[in-house]
Tab-separated table of C-alpha atoms in Angstrom:
chain	number	residue	atom	x	y	z
A	21	VAL	CA	29.901	124.303	30.056
A	22	ARG	CA	27.505	123.556	32.904
A	23	ALA	CA	28.517	126.632	34.881
A	24	ASP	CA	28.011	128.655	31.700
A	25	ALA	CA	24.512	127.260	31.283
A	26	ARG	CA	23.672	128.117	34.883
A	27	ALA	CA	25.038	131.631	34.412
A	28	ASN	CA	22.933	132.075	31.265
A	29	ARG	CA	19.817	130.821	33.018
A	30	GLN	CA	20.314	133.260	35.891
A	31	GLU	CA	21.045	136.129	33.485
A	32	ILE	CA	17.767	135.421	31.722
A	33	LEU	CA	15.837	135.367	35.011
A	34	ASP	CA	17.511	138.572	36.228
A	35	ALA	CA	16.572	140.277	32.964
A	36	ALA	CA	13.042	138.887	32.882
A	37	ARG	CA	12.069	139.798	36.455
A	38	PRO	CA	12.029	143.616	36.079
A	39	LEU	CA	10.450	143.315	32.614
A	40	TYR	CA	7.639	141.128	33.962
A	41	ALA	CA	7.294	143.408	36.976
A	42	GLU	CA	6.811	146.392	34.719
A	43	ARG	CA	4.723	144.964	31.895
A	44	GLY	CA	3.262	141.654	33.041
A	45	ARG	CA	3.735	138.383	31.235
A	46	SER	CA	2.930	139.895	27.848
A	47	VAL	CA	6.623	140.771	27.411
A	48	PRO	CA	7.823	139.005	24.217
A	49	MET	CA	10.433	136.255	24.655
A	50	ARG	CA	12.548	138.177	22.119
A	51	THR	CA	12.654	141.229	24.407
A	52	VAL	CA	13.756	139.099	27.348
A	53	ALA	CA	16.541	137.503	25.283
A	54	GLN	CA	17.768	140.916	24.105
A	55	SER	CA	17.731	142.361	27.601
A	56	ALA	CA	19.626	139.314	28.946
A	57	GLY	CA	22.164	139.520	26.145
A	58	VAL	CA	21.592	135.932	25.009
A	59	GLY	CA	20.364	134.509	21.722
A	60	ILE	CA	16.726	133.522	21.360
A	61	ALA	CA	17.796	129.877	20.913
A	62	THR	CA	19.520	129.938	24.298
A	63	LEU	CA	16.395	131.407	25.880
A	64	TYR	CA	14.189	128.672	24.405
A	65	ARG	CA	16.658	125.977	25.454
A	66	HIS	CA	16.268	127.062	29.087
A	67	PHE	CA	12.576	127.980	28.897
A	68	PRO	CA	10.756	126.186	26.074
A	69	THR	CA	7.481	128.128	26.602
A	70	PRO	CA	6.506	131.546	27.983
A	71	GLU	CA	4.825	129.709	30.859
A	72	ASP	CA	8.113	127.979	31.716
A	73	LEU	CA	9.752	131.399	31.871
A	74	LEU	CA	6.936	132.800	34.027
A	75	ILE	CA	7.321	129.906	36.461
A	76	GLY	CA	11.102	130.315	36.383
A	77	VAL	CA	10.860	134.016	37.252
A	78	LEU	CA	8.482	133.422	40.148
A	79	GLU	CA	10.430	130.438	41.477
A	80	ASP	CA	13.578	132.560	41.354
A	81	ALA	CA	11.813	135.404	43.194
A	82	PHE	CA	10.732	133.026	45.982
A	83	THR	CA	14.293	131.666	46.135
A	84	LEU	CA	15.590	135.228	46.508
A	85	ILE	CA	13.168	135.831	49.371
A	86	THR	CA	14.287	132.614	51.063
A	87	ARG	CA	17.964	133.536	50.667
A	88	ILE	CA	17.447	137.070	52.016
A	89	GLY	CA	15.399	135.651	54.899
A	90	GLU	CA	18.072	133.085	55.777
A	91	GLU	CA	20.877	135.658	55.649
A	92	HIS	CA	18.998	137.779	58.159
A	93	LEU	CA	18.045	134.848	60.381
A	94	GLU	CA	21.735	133.944	60.659
A	95	ARG	CA	22.694	137.288	62.115
A	96	TRP	CA	19.500	137.789	64.080
A	97	ASP	CA	20.890	137.422	67.600
A	98	ALA	CA	23.551	140.100	67.207
A	99	ASP	CA	20.946	142.855	66.898
A	100	PRO	CA	17.283	141.817	66.459
A	101	ALA	CA	15.870	145.328	65.916
A	102	ARG	CA	18.455	146.222	63.292
A	103	THR	CA	18.138	142.853	61.563
A	104	TRP	CA	14.324	142.990	61.455
A	105	ASN	CA	14.422	146.465	59.959
A	106	GLY	CA	17.120	145.364	57.502
A	107	LEU	CA	15.090	142.325	56.463
A	108	VAL	CA	11.986	144.398	55.687
A	109	HIS	CA	14.058	146.855	53.642
A	110	ALA	CA	15.893	144.054	51.801
A	111	LEU	CA	12.593	142.356	50.900
A	112	GLY	CA	11.180	145.737	49.917
A	113	SER	CA	14.057	146.376	47.523
A	114	LEU	CA	13.042	143.370	45.382
A	115	ASP	CA	10.607	143.923	42.535
A	116	PHE	CA	8.195	141.709	44.392
A	117	GLY	CA	5.497	144.339	44.836
A	118	ALA	CA	5.376	144.994	41.112
A	119	LEU	CA	5.655	141.285	40.269
A	120	ALA	CA	2.797	140.386	42.584
A	121	TYR	CA	0.548	142.976	40.982
A	122	SER	CA	1.489	142.383	37.360
A	123	LEU	CA	1.531	138.573	37.524
A	124	GLY	CA	-0.934	137.949	40.361
A	125	PRO	CA	-3.969	137.499	38.089
A	126	ASP	CA	-2.094	134.962	35.913
A	127	ILE	CA	-1.060	132.928	38.928
A	128	SER	CA	-4.353	132.998	40.788
A	129	GLY	CA	-6.126	131.879	37.609
A	130	SER	CA	-3.877	128.860	37.102
A	131	PRO	CA	-3.857	126.041	39.690
A	132	ASP	CA	-1.241	124.344	37.510
A	133	ILE	CA	1.253	127.223	37.864
A	134	GLN	CA	0.460	127.461	41.565
A	135	ARG	CA	1.199	123.780	42.062
A	136	GLN	CA	4.565	124.077	40.321
A	137	LEU	CA	5.497	126.988	42.567
A	138	ASP	CA	4.406	125.292	45.783
A	139	GLY	CA	7.874	124.120	46.797
A	140	ALA	CA	9.662	127.464	46.349
A	141	ARG	CA	6.755	129.424	47.831
A	142	ASN	CA	6.471	127.235	50.898
A	143	MET	CA	10.173	127.569	51.558
A	144	ALA	CA	9.935	131.378	51.299
A	145	LEU	CA	6.868	131.471	53.561
A	146	GLN	CA	8.532	129.176	56.102
A	147	THR	CA	11.572	131.449	56.285
A	148	LEU	CA	9.313	134.484	56.671
A	149	HIS	CA	7.294	132.739	59.377
A	150	GLU	CA	10.512	132.094	61.290
A	151	ALA	CA	11.562	135.738	60.984
A	152	LEU	CA	8.117	136.972	62.043
A	153	ASP	CA	8.152	134.661	65.090
A	154	LEU	CA	11.550	136.011	66.115
A	155	ALA	CA	10.327	139.590	65.615
A	156	VAL	CA	7.300	138.899	67.828
A	157	HIS	CA	9.520	137.417	70.529
A	158	ALA	CA	11.848	140.430	70.348
A	159	ASP	CA	8.797	142.668	70.885
A	160	LEU	CA	9.290	144.234	67.454
A	161	LEU	CA	6.102	142.947	65.842
A	162	ASP	CA	2.457	142.823	66.844
A	163	PRO	CA	1.667	139.099	67.341
A	164	ASP	CA	-1.626	139.542	65.462
A	165	VAL	CA	0.153	140.287	62.178
A	166	THR	CA	0.074	137.216	59.916
A	167	ALA	CA	2.750	136.374	57.337
A	168	GLU	CA	0.188	136.793	54.532
A	169	GLN	CA	-0.844	140.232	55.822
A	170	PHE	CA	2.775	141.288	56.258
A	171	PHE	CA	3.694	140.176	52.779
A	172	ALA	CA	0.636	141.691	51.071
A	173	GLY	CA	1.364	144.971	52.861
A	174	LEU	CA	4.977	144.882	51.760
A	175	ALA	CA	3.904	144.243	48.168
A	176	ALA	CA	1.428	147.143	48.328
A	177	ILE	CA	3.891	149.724	49.630
A	178	THR	CA	6.742	148.678	47.340
A	179	ARG	CA	4.871	148.836	44.066
A	180	PRO	CA	6.775	151.192	41.785
A	181	LEU	CA	6.054	154.875	42.328
A	182	PRO	CA	5.211	157.115	39.375
A	183	ASP	CA	8.258	158.980	38.064
A	184	PRO	CA	7.131	162.447	39.287
A	185	VAL	CA	6.765	161.106	42.844
A	186	LEU	CA	10.157	159.396	42.646
A	187	GLU	CA	11.738	162.661	41.503
A	188	ALA	CA	10.003	164.840	44.078
A	189	LEU	CA	10.406	162.369	46.961
A	190	PRO	CA	13.429	160.138	46.244
A	191	GLN	CA	13.376	158.727	49.789
A	192	GLN	CA	9.675	157.873	49.736
A	193	ARG	CA	10.048	154.083	49.555
A	194	THR	CA	12.613	154.021	52.354
A	195	TRP	CA	10.385	156.246	54.481
A	196	LEU	CA	7.311	154.096	53.805
A	197	LEU	CA	9.218	150.937	54.763
A	198	ASP	CA	10.453	152.564	57.995
A	199	THR	CA	6.906	153.717	58.728
A	200	TYR	CA	5.634	150.196	58.042
A	201	VAL	CA	8.144	148.640	60.449
A	202	ARG	CA	7.242	151.173	63.168
A	203	GLY	CA	3.513	150.778	62.573
A	204	MET	CA	3.650	146.999	63.022
A	205	ARG	CA	5.213	147.198	66.486
A	206	PRO	CA	3.123	145.771	69.315
A	207	THR	CA	0.527	148.264	70.524
A	208	ALA	CA	1.070	149.278	74.119
B	21	VAL	CA	-33.625	173.084	36.072
B	22	ARG	CA	-30.409	174.399	37.504
B	23	ALA	CA	-30.457	171.958	40.430
B	24	ASP	CA	-31.025	169.198	37.872
B	25	ALA	CA	-28.023	170.295	35.868
B	26	ARG	CA	-25.870	170.333	39.007
B	27	ALA	CA	-27.128	166.872	39.932
B	28	ASN	CA	-26.302	165.589	36.443
B	29	ARG	CA	-22.829	167.070	36.582
B	30	GLN	CA	-22.121	165.437	39.940
B	31	GLU	CA	-23.522	162.103	38.735
B	32	ILE	CA	-21.150	162.232	35.791
B	33	LEU	CA	-18.180	162.994	38.041
B	34	ASP	CA	-19.129	160.267	40.517
B	35	ALA	CA	-19.360	157.764	37.670
B	36	ALA	CA	-16.165	158.938	35.954
B	37	ARG	CA	-13.924	158.892	39.037
B	38	PRO	CA	-13.840	155.114	39.612
B	39	LEU	CA	-13.651	154.473	35.854
B	40	TYR	CA	-10.654	156.789	35.498
B	41	ALA	CA	-9.141	155.305	38.639
B	42	GLU	CA	-9.352	151.838	37.166
B	43	ARG	CA	-8.512	152.417	33.532
B	44	GLY	CA	-6.888	155.826	33.224
B	45	ARG	CA	-8.142	158.591	30.975
B	46	SER	CA	-8.565	156.277	27.994
B	47	VAL	CA	-12.114	155.476	29.164
B	48	PRO	CA	-14.480	156.454	26.304
B	49	MET	CA	-16.881	159.344	26.973
B	50	ARG	CA	-19.678	156.946	25.948
B	51	THR	CA	-18.791	154.566	28.781
B	52	VAL	CA	-18.844	157.398	31.297
B	53	ALA	CA	-22.264	158.575	30.096
B	54	GLN	CA	-23.669	155.028	30.308
B	55	SER	CA	-22.303	154.492	33.785
B	56	ALA	CA	-23.714	157.854	34.934
B	57	GLY	CA	-27.094	157.089	33.386
B	58	VAL	CA	-27.137	160.266	31.270
B	59	GLY	CA	-27.276	160.776	27.528
B	60	ILE	CA	-24.048	161.449	25.645
B	61	ALA	CA	-25.395	164.930	24.734
B	62	THR	CA	-25.765	165.781	28.429
B	63	LEU	CA	-22.208	164.608	29.060
B	64	TYR	CA	-20.821	166.794	26.256
B	65	ARG	CA	-22.882	169.780	27.452
B	66	HIS	CA	-21.137	169.606	30.819
B	67	PHE	CA	-17.742	168.491	29.529
B	68	PRO	CA	-17.156	169.448	25.891
B	69	THR	CA	-13.835	167.577	25.636
B	70	PRO	CA	-12.224	164.559	27.370
B	71	GLU	CA	-9.724	166.981	28.877
B	72	ASP	CA	-12.560	168.996	30.428
B	73	LEU	CA	-13.847	165.793	32.012
B	74	LEU	CA	-10.373	164.856	33.240
B	75	ILE	CA	-10.009	168.268	34.857
B	76	GLY	CA	-13.533	168.011	36.282
B	77	VAL	CA	-12.794	164.650	37.879
B	78	LEU	CA	-9.558	165.836	39.454
B	79	GLU	CA	-11.023	169.133	40.626
B	80	ASP	CA	-13.900	167.201	42.195
B	81	ALA	CA	-11.443	164.808	43.894
B	82	PHE	CA	-9.552	167.748	45.427
B	83	THR	CA	-12.873	169.266	46.532
B	84	LEU	CA	-13.792	165.961	48.212
B	85	ILE	CA	-10.462	165.978	50.040
B	86	THR	CA	-11.058	169.553	51.187
B	87	ARG	CA	-14.566	168.733	52.403
B	88	ILE	CA	-13.430	165.621	54.286
B	89	GLY	CA	-10.555	167.597	55.789
B	90	GLU	CA	-12.835	170.414	56.927
B	91	GLU	CA	-15.364	168.032	58.459
B	92	HIS	CA	-12.604	166.475	60.537
B	93	LEU	CA	-11.044	169.823	61.480
B	94	GLU	CA	-14.426	170.954	62.867
B	95	ARG	CA	-14.650	168.102	65.336
B	96	TRP	CA	-10.924	167.948	66.064
B	97	ASP	CA	-10.954	169.217	69.640
B	98	ALA	CA	-13.456	166.652	70.895
B	99	ASP	CA	-11.009	163.783	70.351
B	100	PRO	CA	-7.823	164.521	68.376
B	101	ALA	CA	-6.536	160.912	68.208
B	102	ARG	CA	-9.844	159.527	66.998
B	103	THR	CA	-10.338	162.360	64.522
B	104	TRP	CA	-6.825	162.030	63.068
B	105	ASN	CA	-7.300	158.305	62.597
B	106	GLY	CA	-10.746	158.906	61.101
B	107	LEU	CA	-9.365	161.506	58.692
B	108	VAL	CA	-6.662	159.163	57.373
B	109	HIS	CA	-9.209	156.380	56.871
B	110	ALA	CA	-11.720	158.733	55.212
B	111	LEU	CA	-9.065	160.008	52.795
B	112	GLY	CA	-7.945	156.433	52.216
B	113	SER	CA	-11.452	155.367	51.252
B	114	LEU	CA	-11.443	157.716	48.239
B	115	ASP	CA	-10.179	156.351	44.945
B	116	PHE	CA	-7.356	158.819	45.197
B	117	GLY	CA	-4.574	156.250	45.252
B	118	ALA	CA	-5.772	154.696	42.030
B	119	LEU	CA	-6.511	158.109	40.465
B	120	ALA	CA	-3.062	159.409	41.294
B	121	TYR	CA	-1.431	156.401	39.650
B	122	SER	CA	-3.652	156.126	36.602
B	123	LEU	CA	-3.809	159.863	35.830
B	124	GLY	CA	-0.520	161.043	37.330
B	125	PRO	CA	1.458	160.770	34.078
B	126	ASP	CA	-1.202	162.793	32.202
B	127	ILE	CA	-1.157	165.555	34.773
B	128	SER	CA	2.575	165.787	35.268
B	129	GLY	CA	3.029	166.032	31.506
B	130	SER	CA	0.616	168.933	31.118
B	131	PRO	CA	1.388	172.295	32.749
B	132	ASP	CA	-1.928	173.530	31.334
B	133	ILE	CA	-3.970	170.950	33.260
B	134	GLN	CA	-1.876	171.582	36.355
B	135	ARG	CA	-2.571	175.299	36.189
B	136	GLN	CA	-6.317	174.756	35.903
B	137	LEU	CA	-6.224	172.533	38.982
B	138	ASP	CA	-4.129	174.920	41.056
B	139	GLY	CA	-7.057	176.446	42.966
B	140	ALA	CA	-8.709	173.186	44.013
B	141	ARG	CA	-5.362	171.519	44.759
B	142	ASN	CA	-4.094	174.365	46.886
B	143	MET	CA	-7.282	174.391	48.917
B	144	ALA	CA	-6.971	170.619	49.520
B	145	LEU	CA	-3.287	170.936	50.445
B	146	GLN	CA	-4.017	173.847	52.803
B	147	THR	CA	-6.669	171.832	54.617
B	148	LEU	CA	-4.289	168.874	54.875
B	149	HIS	CA	-1.513	171.129	56.157
B	150	GLU	CA	-3.831	172.381	58.894
B	151	ALA	CA	-4.755	168.825	59.878
B	152	LEU	CA	-1.103	167.732	59.874
B	153	ASP	CA	-0.149	170.694	62.069
B	154	LEU	CA	-2.866	169.793	64.559
B	155	ALA	CA	-1.742	166.154	64.537
B	156	VAL	CA	1.844	167.216	65.246
B	157	HIS	CA	0.672	169.405	68.136
B	158	ALA	CA	-1.409	166.546	69.550
B	159	ASP	CA	1.741	164.363	69.451
B	160	LEU	CA	0.098	162.044	66.942
B	161	LEU	CA	2.415	162.748	64.008
B	162	ASP	CA	6.177	162.946	63.562
B	163	PRO	CA	6.894	166.643	62.831
B	164	ASP	CA	9.313	165.612	60.041
B	165	VAL	CA	6.510	164.170	57.908
B	166	THR	CA	5.620	166.585	55.101
B	167	ALA	CA	2.154	166.900	53.542
B	168	GLU	CA	3.540	165.685	50.202
B	169	GLN	CA	5.129	162.641	51.810
B	170	PHE	CA	1.965	161.895	53.782
B	171	PHE	CA	-0.191	162.153	50.720
B	172	ALA	CA	2.098	160.140	48.437
B	173	GLY	CA	2.219	157.420	51.103
B	174	LEU	CA	-1.553	157.418	51.405
B	175	ALA	CA	-1.874	157.103	47.638
B	176	ALA	CA	0.623	154.214	47.586
B	177	ILE	CA	-1.078	152.156	50.277
B	178	THR	CA	-4.611	152.741	49.012
B	179	ARG	CA	-4.047	151.693	45.416
B	180	PRO	CA	-6.538	148.943	44.623
B	181	LEU	CA	-5.485	145.465	45.719
B	182	PRO	CA	-5.698	142.538	43.304
B	183	ASP	CA	-8.929	140.552	43.699
B	184	PRO	CA	-7.295	137.438	45.224
B	185	VAL	CA	-5.696	139.589	47.958
B	186	LEU	CA	-9.008	141.359	48.610
B	187	GLU	CA	-10.744	138.011	48.951
B	188	ALA	CA	-8.106	136.442	51.180
B	189	LEU	CA	-7.547	139.566	53.306
B	190	PRO	CA	-10.713	141.692	53.225
B	191	GLN	CA	-9.435	143.923	56.049
B	192	GLN	CA	-6.040	144.550	54.447
B	193	ARG	CA	-6.631	148.202	53.489
B	194	THR	CA	-8.010	149.067	56.925
B	195	TRP	CA	-5.064	147.314	58.580
B	196	LEU	CA	-2.544	149.088	56.339
B	197	LEU	CA	-4.116	152.470	57.124
B	198	ASP	CA	-4.014	151.743	60.869
B	199	THR	CA	-0.391	150.622	60.520
B	200	TYR	CA	0.380	153.812	58.582
B	201	VAL	CA	-1.157	156.026	61.283
B	202	ARG	CA	0.778	154.195	64.013
B	203	GLY	CA	4.022	154.260	62.027
B	204	MET	CA	3.882	158.049	61.576
B	205	ARG	CA	3.682	158.752	65.305
B	206	PRO	CA	6.596	160.731	66.732
B	207	THR	CA	9.571	158.483	67.488
B	208	ALA	CA	10.396	158.350	71.176
């Protein structure tokens, strides 16, 4: 039963993340439950209030970042340039850009939410700091680039593109991420 | 009187552009008139319908792009690298990123609007093409980068940043534009 509950919780978070990314926190709990394929009672059991769900989604996003960061740190030495590029693309493929823009105002206006996210956020930032340090040492990253700057830039360039742009330029996000990685190299 | 009318028209467009960029075309005509400091009758004399105003704003934005492009083309030879960088930053300082995202769906859904903008858009694209060609020849730009790709990327990275990001990283847009310029250089 416990594994089932965990699975349900993760299904809810996986369904809620893109919905929040697209529409902000105004998405009704009912819509999240439907999209996750669980009953509304199950949703409320895991997340008694919309704020609990918001915190859950953001905590989960930070956990994803940490996991992706750690996976890349583990295989760093084999090929730093390839791993650094892969890390930026993997982070870019999350909905984090959209999430940051649609939920940012809610978070920055609530010290209480911020405090509850501190643990997960600090772990994500620490993992990113480690990756950025390695990238600097491998001469792949300008040492002046801060983790905050890097992350804000990543969020900006990975916000969803309008449908006509996506159709006309399907590779645009990949190209922008490649351009970003190249542009952050140390200047000669 | 004619110079006055022209001045009024431009004041309306200058006031409407940031409003449309921020809130899309749903901005009431009344709000635009107030922001421009003209009476509602003056607004309707210049732009009888909201669609006329929408077209006016976009036409004016393309004209701005053309003018900025031409100014930079004129002083290209003196210092290509500096001029190319200056052009990207000048284009980035327009509200075009926000405009493209807030009005894009309206435009792409209306062949009629698109047709009316053809002249101004083609002139802007032609000027950009010229600048991109010069940048390629000066070894400042990867020859594989298309004008569409360049422009969509510029729009993506110059969309407005959320206030907390702006406050924490006031130089973020400038840094992203510099990173963009560096990232588009020809690969060795």
